[in-house]
Coordinates of C-alpha atoms and ligand atoms in Angstrom, one line a residue:
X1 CA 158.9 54.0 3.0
X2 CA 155.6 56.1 2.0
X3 CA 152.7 55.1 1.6
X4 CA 151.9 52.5 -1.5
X5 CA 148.5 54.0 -2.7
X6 CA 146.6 56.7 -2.3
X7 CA 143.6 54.2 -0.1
X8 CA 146.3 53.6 2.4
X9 CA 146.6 57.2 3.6
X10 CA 143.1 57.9 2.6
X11 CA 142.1 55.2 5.1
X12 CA 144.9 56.1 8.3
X13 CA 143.9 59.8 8.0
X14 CA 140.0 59.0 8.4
X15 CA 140.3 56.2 11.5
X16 CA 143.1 58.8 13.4
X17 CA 141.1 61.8 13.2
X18 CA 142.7 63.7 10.3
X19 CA 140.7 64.5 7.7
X20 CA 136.8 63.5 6.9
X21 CA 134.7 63.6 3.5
X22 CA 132.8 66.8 4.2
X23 CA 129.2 66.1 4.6
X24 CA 129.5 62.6 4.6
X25 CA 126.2 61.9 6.7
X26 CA 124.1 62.9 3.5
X27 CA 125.9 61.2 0.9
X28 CA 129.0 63.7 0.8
X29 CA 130.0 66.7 -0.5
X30 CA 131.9 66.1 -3.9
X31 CA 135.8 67.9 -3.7
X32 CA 135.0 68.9 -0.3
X33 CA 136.9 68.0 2.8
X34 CA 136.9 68.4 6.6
X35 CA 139.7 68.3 8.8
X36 CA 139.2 66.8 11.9
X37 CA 141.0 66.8 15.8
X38 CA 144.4 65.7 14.1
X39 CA 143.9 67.1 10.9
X40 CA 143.6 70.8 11.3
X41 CA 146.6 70.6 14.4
X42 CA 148.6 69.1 11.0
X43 CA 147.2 72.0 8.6
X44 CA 147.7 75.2 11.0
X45 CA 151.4 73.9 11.6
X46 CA 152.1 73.5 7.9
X47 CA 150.5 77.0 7.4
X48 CA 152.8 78.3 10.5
X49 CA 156.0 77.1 8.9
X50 CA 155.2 78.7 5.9
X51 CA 154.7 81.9 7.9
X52 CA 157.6 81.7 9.6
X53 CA 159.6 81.3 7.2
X54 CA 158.1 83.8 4.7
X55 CA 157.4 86.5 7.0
X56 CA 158.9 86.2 10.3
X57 CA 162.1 85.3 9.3
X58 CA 162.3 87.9 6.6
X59 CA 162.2 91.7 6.7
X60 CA 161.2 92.3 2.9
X61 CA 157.7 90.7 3.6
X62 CA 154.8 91.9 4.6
X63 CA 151.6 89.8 5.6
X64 CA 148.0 90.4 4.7
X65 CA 144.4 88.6 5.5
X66 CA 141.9 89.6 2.5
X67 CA 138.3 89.2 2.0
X68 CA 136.9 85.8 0.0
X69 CA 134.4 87.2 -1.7
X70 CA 136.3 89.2 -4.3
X71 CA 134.7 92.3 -6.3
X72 CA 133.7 91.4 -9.6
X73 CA 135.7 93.7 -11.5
X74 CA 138.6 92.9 -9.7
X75 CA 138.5 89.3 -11.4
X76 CA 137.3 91.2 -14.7
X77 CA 140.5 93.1 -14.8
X78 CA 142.9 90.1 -13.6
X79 CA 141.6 88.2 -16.8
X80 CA 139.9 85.1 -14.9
X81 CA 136.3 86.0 -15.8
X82 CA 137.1 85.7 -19.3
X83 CA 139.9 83.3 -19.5
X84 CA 139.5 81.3 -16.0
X85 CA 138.6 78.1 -17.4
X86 CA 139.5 74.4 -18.3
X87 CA 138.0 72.8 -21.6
X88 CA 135.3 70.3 -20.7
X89 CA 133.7 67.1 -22.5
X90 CA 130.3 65.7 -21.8
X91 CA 129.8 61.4 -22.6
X92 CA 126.3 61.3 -24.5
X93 CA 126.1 57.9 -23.2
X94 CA 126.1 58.3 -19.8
X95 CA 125.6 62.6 -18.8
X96 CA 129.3 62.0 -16.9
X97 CA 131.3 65.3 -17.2
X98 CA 135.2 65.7 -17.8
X99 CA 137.9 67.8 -18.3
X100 CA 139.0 67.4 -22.0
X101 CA 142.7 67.6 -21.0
X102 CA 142.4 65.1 -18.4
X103 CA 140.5 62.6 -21.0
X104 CA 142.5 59.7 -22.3
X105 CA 142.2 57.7 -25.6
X106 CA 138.8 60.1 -26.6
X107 CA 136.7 57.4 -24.1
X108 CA 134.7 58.3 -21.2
X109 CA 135.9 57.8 -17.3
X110 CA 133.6 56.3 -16.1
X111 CA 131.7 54.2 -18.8
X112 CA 134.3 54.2 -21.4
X113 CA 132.0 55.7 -24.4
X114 CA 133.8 57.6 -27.2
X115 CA 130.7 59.0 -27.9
X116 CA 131.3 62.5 -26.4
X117 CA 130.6 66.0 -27.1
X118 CA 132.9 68.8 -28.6
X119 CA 135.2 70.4 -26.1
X120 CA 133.8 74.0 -24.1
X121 CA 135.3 75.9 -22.0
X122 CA 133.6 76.2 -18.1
X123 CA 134.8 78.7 -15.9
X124 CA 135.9 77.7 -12.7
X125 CA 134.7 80.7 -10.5
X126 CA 131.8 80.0 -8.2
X127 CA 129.4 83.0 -8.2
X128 CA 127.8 84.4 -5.0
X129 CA 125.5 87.3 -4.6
X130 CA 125.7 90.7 -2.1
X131 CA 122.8 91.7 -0.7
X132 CA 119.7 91.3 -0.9
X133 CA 118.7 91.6 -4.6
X134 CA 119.5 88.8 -6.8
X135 CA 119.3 90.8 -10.8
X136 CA 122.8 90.2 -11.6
X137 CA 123.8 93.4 -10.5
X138 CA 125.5 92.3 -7.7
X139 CA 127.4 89.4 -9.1
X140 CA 130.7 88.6 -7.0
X141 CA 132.8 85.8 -6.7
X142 CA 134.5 83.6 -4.3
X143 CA 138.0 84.3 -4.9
X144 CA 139.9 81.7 -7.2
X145 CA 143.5 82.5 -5.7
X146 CA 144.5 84.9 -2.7
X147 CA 146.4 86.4 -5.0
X148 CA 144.3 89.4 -6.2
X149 CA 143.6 90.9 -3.4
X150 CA 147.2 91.2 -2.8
X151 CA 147.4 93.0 -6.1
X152 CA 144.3 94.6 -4.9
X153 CA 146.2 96.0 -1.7
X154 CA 149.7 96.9 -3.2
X155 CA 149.4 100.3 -2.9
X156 CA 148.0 100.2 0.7
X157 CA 150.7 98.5 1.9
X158 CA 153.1 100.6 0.1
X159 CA 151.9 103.4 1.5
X160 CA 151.4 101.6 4.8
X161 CA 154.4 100.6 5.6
X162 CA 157.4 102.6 3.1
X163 CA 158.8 99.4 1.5
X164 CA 159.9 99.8 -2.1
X165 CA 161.2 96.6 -4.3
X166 CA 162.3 94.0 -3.7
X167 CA 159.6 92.8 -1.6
X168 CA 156.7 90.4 -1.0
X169 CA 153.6 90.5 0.4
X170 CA 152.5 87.1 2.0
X171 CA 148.6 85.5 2.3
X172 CA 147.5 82.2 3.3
X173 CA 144.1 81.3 2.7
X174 CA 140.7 80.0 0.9
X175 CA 140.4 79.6 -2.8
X176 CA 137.3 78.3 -4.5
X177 CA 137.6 76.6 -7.9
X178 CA 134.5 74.6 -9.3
X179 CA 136.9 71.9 -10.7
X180 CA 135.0 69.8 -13.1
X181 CA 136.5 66.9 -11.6
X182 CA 137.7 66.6 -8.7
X183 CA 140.0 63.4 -7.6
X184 CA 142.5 62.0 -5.7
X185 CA 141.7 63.1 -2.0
X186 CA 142.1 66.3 -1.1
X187 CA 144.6 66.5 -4.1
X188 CA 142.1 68.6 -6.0
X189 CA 139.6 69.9 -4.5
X190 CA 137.2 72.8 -5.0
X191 CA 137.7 74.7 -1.5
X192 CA 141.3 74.7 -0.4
X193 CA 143.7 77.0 0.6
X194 CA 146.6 78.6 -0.8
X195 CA 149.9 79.8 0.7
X196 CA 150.8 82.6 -1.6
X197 CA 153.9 85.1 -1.7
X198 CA 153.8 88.1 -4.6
X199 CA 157.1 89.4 -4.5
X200 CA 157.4 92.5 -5.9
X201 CA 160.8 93.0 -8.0
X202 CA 162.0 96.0 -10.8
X203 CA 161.4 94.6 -14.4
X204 CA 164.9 93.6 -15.5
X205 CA 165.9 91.6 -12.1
X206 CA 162.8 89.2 -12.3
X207 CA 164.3 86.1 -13.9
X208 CA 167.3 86.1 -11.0
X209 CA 164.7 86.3 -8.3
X210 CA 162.6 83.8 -9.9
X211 CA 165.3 81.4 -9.9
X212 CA 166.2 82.8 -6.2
X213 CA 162.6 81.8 -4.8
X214 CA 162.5 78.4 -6.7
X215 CA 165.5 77.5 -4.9
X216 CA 164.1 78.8 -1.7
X217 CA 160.8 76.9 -1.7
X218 CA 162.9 73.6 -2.1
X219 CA 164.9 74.0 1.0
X220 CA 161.6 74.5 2.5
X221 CA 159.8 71.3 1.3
X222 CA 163.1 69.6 2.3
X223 CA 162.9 71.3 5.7
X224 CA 159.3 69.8 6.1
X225 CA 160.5 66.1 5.0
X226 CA 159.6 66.3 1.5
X227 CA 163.1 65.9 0.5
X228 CA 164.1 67.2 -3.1
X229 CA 165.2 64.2 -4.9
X230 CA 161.0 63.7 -5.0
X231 CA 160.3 66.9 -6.4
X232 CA 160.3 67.4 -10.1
X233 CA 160.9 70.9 -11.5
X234 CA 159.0 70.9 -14.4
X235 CA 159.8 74.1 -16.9
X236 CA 156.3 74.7 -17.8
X237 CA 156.1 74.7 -21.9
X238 CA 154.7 78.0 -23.3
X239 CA 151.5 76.4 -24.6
X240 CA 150.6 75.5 -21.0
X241 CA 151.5 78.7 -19.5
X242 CA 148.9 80.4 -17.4
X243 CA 147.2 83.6 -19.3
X244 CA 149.6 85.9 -16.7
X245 CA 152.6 84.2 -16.8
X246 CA 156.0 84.6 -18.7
X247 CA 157.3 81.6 -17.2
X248 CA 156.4 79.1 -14.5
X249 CA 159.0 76.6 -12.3
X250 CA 156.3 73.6 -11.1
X251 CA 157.1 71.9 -8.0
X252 CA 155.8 68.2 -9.0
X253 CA 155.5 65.7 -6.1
X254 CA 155.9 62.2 -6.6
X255 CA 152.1 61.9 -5.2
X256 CA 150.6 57.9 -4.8
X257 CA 148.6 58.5 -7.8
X258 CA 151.5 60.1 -9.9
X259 CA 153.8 62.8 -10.8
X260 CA 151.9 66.3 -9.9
X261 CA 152.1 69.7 -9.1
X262 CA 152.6 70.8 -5.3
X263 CA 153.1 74.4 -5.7
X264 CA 153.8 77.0 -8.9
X265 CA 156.5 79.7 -9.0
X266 CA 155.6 81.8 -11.5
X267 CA 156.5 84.9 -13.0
X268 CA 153.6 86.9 -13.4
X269 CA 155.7 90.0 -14.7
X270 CA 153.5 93.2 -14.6
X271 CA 150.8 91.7 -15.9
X272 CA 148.1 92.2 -12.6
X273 CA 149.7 95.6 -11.7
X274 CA 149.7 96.7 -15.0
X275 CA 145.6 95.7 -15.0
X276 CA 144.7 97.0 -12.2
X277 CA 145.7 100.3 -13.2
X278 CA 144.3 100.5 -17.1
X279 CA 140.8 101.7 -17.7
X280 CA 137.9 99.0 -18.2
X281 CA 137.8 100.3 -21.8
X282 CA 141.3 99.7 -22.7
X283 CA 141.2 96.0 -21.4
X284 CA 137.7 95.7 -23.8
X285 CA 135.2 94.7 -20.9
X286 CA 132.2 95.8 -21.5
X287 CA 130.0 94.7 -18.5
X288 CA 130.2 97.9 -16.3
X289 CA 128.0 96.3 -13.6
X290 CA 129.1 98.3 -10.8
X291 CA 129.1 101.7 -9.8
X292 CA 132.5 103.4 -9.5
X293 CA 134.3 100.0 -10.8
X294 CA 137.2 102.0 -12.2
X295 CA 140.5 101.2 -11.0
X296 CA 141.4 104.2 -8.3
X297 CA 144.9 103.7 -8.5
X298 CA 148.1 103.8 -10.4
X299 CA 150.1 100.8 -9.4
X300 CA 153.7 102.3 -9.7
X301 CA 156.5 102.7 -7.7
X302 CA 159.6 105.6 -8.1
X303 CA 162.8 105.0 -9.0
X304 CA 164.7 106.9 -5.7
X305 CA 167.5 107.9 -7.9
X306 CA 166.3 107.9 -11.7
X307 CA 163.1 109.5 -10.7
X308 CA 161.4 107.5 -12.9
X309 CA 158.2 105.4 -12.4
X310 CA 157.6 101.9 -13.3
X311 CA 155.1 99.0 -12.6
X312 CA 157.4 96.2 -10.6
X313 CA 157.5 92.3 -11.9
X314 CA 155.9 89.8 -9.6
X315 CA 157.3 86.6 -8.8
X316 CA 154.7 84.5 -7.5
X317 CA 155.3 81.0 -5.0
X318 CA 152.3 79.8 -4.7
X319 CA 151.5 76.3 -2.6
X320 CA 148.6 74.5 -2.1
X321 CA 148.2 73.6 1.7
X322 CA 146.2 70.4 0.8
X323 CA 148.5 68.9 -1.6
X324 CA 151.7 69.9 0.5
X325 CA 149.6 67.7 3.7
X326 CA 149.5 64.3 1.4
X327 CA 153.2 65.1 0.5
X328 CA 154.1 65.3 4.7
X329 CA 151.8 62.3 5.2
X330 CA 152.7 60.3 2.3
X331 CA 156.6 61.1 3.5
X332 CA 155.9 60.5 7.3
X333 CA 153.8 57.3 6.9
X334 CA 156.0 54.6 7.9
X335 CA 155.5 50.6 8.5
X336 CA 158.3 49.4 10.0
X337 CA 158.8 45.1 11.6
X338 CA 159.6 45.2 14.8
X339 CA 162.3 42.6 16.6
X340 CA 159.7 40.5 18.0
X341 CA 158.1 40.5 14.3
X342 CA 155.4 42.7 14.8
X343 CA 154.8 45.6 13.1
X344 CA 154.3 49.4 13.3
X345 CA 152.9 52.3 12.1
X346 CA 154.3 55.0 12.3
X347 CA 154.3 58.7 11.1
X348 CA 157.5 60.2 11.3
X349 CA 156.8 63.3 11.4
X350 CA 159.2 66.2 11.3
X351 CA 158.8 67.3 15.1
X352 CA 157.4 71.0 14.1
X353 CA 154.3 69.3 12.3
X354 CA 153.1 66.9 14.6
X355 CA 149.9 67.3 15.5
X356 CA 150.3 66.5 19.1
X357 CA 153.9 67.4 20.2
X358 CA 153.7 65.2 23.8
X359 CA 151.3 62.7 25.5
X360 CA 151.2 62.5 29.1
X361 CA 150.1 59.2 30.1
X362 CA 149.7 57.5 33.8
X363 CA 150.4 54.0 34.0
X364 CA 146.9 53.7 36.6
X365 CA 144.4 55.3 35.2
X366 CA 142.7 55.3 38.7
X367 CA 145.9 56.1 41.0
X368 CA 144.8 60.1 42.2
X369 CA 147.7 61.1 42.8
X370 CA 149.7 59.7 39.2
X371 CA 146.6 61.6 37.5
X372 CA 147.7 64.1 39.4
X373 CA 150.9 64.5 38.4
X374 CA 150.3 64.0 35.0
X375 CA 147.6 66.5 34.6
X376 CA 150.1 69.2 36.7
X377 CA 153.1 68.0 34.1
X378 CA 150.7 68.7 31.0
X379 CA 149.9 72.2 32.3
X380 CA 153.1 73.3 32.6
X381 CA 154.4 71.8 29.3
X382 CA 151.0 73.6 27.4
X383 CA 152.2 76.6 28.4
X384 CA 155.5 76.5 26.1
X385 CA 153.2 77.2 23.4
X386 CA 155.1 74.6 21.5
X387 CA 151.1 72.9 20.5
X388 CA 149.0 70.6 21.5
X389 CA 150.0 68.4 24.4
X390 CA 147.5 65.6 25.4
X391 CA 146.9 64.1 28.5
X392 CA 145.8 60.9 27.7
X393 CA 144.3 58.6 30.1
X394 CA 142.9 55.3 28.4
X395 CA 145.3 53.1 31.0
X396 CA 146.7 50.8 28.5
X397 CA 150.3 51.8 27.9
X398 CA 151.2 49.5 25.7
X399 CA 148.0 51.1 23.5
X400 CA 148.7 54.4 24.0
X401 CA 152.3 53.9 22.6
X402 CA 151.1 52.3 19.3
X403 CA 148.6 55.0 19.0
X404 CA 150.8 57.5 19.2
X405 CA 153.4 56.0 17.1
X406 CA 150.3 55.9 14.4
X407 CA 149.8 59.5 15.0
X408 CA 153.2 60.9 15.3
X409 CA 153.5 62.1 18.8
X410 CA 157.0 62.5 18.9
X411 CA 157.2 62.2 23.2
X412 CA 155.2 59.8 25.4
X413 CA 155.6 61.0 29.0
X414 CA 154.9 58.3 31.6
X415 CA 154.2 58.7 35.1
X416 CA 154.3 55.6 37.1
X417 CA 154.8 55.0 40.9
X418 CA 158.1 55.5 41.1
X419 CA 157.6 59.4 40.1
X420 CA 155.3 60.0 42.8
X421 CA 157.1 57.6 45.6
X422 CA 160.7 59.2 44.7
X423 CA 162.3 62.4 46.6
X424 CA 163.6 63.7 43.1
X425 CA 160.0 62.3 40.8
X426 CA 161.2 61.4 37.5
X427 CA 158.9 59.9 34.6
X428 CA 159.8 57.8 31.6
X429 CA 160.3 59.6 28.3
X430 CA 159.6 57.5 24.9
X431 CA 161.2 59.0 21.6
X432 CA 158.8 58.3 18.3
X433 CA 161.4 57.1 16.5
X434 CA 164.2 55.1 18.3
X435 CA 161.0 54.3 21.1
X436 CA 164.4 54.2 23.3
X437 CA 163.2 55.3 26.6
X438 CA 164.8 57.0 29.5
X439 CA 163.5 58.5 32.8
X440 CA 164.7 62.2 33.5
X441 CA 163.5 64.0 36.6
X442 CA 160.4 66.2 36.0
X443 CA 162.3 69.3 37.3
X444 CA 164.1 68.7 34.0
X445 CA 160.7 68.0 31.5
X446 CA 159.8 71.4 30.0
X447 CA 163.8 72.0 29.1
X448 CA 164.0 68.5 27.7
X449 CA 161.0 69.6 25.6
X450 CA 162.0 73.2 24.6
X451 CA 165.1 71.4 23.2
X452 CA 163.6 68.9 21.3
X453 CA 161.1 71.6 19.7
X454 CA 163.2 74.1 19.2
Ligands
ATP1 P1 146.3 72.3 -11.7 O1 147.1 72.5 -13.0 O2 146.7 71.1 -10.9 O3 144.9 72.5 -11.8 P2 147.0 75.1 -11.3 O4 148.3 75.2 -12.1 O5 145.8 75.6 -11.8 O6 146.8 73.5 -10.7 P3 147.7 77.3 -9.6 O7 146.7 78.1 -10.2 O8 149.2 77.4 -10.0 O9 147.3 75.7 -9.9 O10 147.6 77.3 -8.0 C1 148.7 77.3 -7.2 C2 148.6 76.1 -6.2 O11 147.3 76.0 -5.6 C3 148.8 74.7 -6.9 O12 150.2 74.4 -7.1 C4 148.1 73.8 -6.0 O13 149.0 73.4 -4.9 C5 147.0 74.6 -5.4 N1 145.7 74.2 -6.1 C6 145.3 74.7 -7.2 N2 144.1 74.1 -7.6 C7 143.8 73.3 -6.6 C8 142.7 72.4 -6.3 N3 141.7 72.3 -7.1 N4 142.8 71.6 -5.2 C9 143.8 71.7 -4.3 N5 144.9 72.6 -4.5 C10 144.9 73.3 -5.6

């Protein structure tokens, strides 16, 4: 079972802890989200997965952390200063503002006028300024997608490290976008982050690869419970292609509020190489606002045997970290009846993304030497580095267990008087799921853990 609307996770993730309007004190901050205790424990293990498996697991890929703020002829020369943009509507009736694709029956969202104005394009880029002057000259931008830089760094990586196609180079980060609307959670939103592979491939094997990596990224949704059969591979028509892409594979997630994209696979052929490396003049941009903005390098590679130099094709997953979250909680959020007829909650989540892997709870709160104990056994069990283990000590069992049903802990550790009254101590071990419980002697905790982690 997941989650019937969007309200119902909206409303679990604010009371547990996992994600908060951002600035909600003053009003909030429209598209704008914080992610609190539980939250960002949830985010950092999505993004770890994704690292793992991208780069850790693989020797073709290499990682890289870039700057935000992105040079402004970089996003000249990648085509998202001029084409960067969604069409947008204004209602003369009530000043509301909408994107013109997103518009249904002519009539306006939110007061349902059809008076509205001819369609404009807005550009999505937020603009910052380095420095102290503020003339224009020193226009930059927060970057719209990680990928640039990437495209930015090809060559110093290259160089860096002696790989030669195929292969990738990995980022995880912020992208800004100043959507004209922004809805549905933290669905879209205008600061997120993107997990982003460009894999580099020779022109002429890009369509196998593309197909390679779109299988690839499925096993891996599957892998974080996002199971296939509610993903939608949508073959992205040619009129909706981006301005760099030959062809796009969208991953579509069967979201609370609808059908909608997860991630993009797209192949972005040479497109960014190729711009990176032709003159301002040959692109026809005109605004030479910087000093020494021309491209200083030629973004080729040799073919070892042929001897002959060519620009590789990219092939470009690209996930969003937010929308992949709703997609694990929406799959994890169970309600389930209990025997007794009581029921509940309970995110099932897969044991790598809980936010809180074990809870260590005494059944006294005020017993020194159960607190004791439990405080020694979280130690021990911290050090693993498997994540965050709690030692929780509200001294209401029975309350503990539901919250951390509601949470996803997968293991409740209890130590009670027998543990600290026995020769061998042993404490009681609750499983998430089944919430079978057993007791297994604490010589044996931290290997009963590794296993059930790793
Ligand atoms: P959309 O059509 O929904 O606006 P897009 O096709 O512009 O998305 P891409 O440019 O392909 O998105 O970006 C890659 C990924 O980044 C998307 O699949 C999505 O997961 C994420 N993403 C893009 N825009 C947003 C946003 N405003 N909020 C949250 N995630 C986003």
């Amino acid at each position: 079972m997941v989650a019937k609307t969007m309200d119902e996770l909206v409303s679990i993730c604010k009371r547990r802890g996992f994600i908060f309007q951002s600035a909600e004190l003053y009003g909030g901050l429209q598209g704008m989200y914080d992610f609190g205790p539980l939250g960002v424990e949830l985010k950092n293990n999505l993004k770890k997965a994704w690292w793992q498996s991208m780069v850790y697991e693989r020797d073709d890929v290499e990682g890289l952390d870039s700057s935000i703020v992105t040079h402004r002829t970089m996003l000249q020369m990648s085509g998202h200063e001029g084409t960067f943009s969604d069409p947008m509507k204004d209602c003369k009736e009530c000043g509301h503002r909408m994107r013109a694709d997103h518009i249904v029956d002519n009539k306006c969202d939110n007061c349902g006028s059809e008076d509205l104005t001819e369609e404009r394009e807005f550009n999505l880029m937020f603009k910052t300024h380095i420095g102290a002057l503020d003339d224009g000259s020193n226009l930059a931008y927060l970057r719209p997608e990680t990928a640039q830089a990437i495209f930015g760094n090809f060559k110093n990586v290259v160089d860096s490290t002696a790989k030669t196609t195929p292969f990738g180079i990995a980022q995880i980060g912020k992208a800004f976008r100043n959507e004209i609307t922004a809805r549905n959670f933290i669905f879209r939103v205008r600061e997120f982050e993107q997990m982003e592979l460009e894999f580099f491939v020779k022109p002429g094997d890009d369509e196998k690869w593309h197909d390679y990596w779109l299988e690839q990224r499925l096993n891996w949704w599957e892998e974080q419970g996002v199971p296939k059969s509610k993903i939608h591979v949508l073959d992205v028509p040619a009129d909706d292609l981006a301005h760099y892409s030959k062809k796009t594979y969208d991953l579509e997630y069967e979201y609370p509020h609808g059908i909608d994209e997860m991630e993009g696979i797209a192949n972005r052929t040479d497109y960014d190489l190729g711009n990176h490396t032709k003159s301002q003049d040959e692109l026809n941009i005109t605004a030479k606002v910087h000093k020494n903005t021309q491209s200083t390098q030629k973004m080729a590679l040799q073919d070892q045997e042929t001897k002959e130099w060519y620009v590789p094709y990219v092939i470009e997953p690209s996930a969003g970290v937010e929308r992949g979250m709703i997609a694990v909680l929406n799959e994890a959020y169970h309600v389930e009846t209990l025997e007794n007829g009581s029921e509940r909650t309970v995110m099932k989540f897969k044991p790598h993304l809980a936010p809180i892997k074990a809870a260590v709870i005494p059944l006294k709160k005020n017993k020194p030497e159960i607190v004791e104990m439990c405080k020694t056994i979280k130690k021990d069990l911290q050090k693993l580095g498997l994540g965050r283990i709690l030692y929780e000590n509200t001294g209401n069992i029975g309350k503990a267990y539901r919250r951390h049903d509601e949470v996803g802990t997968p293991i409740c550790i209890t130590v009670d008087f027998e543990t600290i009254e026995e020769e061998i101590p042993t404490v009681t071990v609750r499983d998430r799921d089944t919430m079978e419980q057993k007791r297994i002697p604490v010589s044996e905790l931290k290997k009963y853990v590794m296993e059930y982690f790793i």
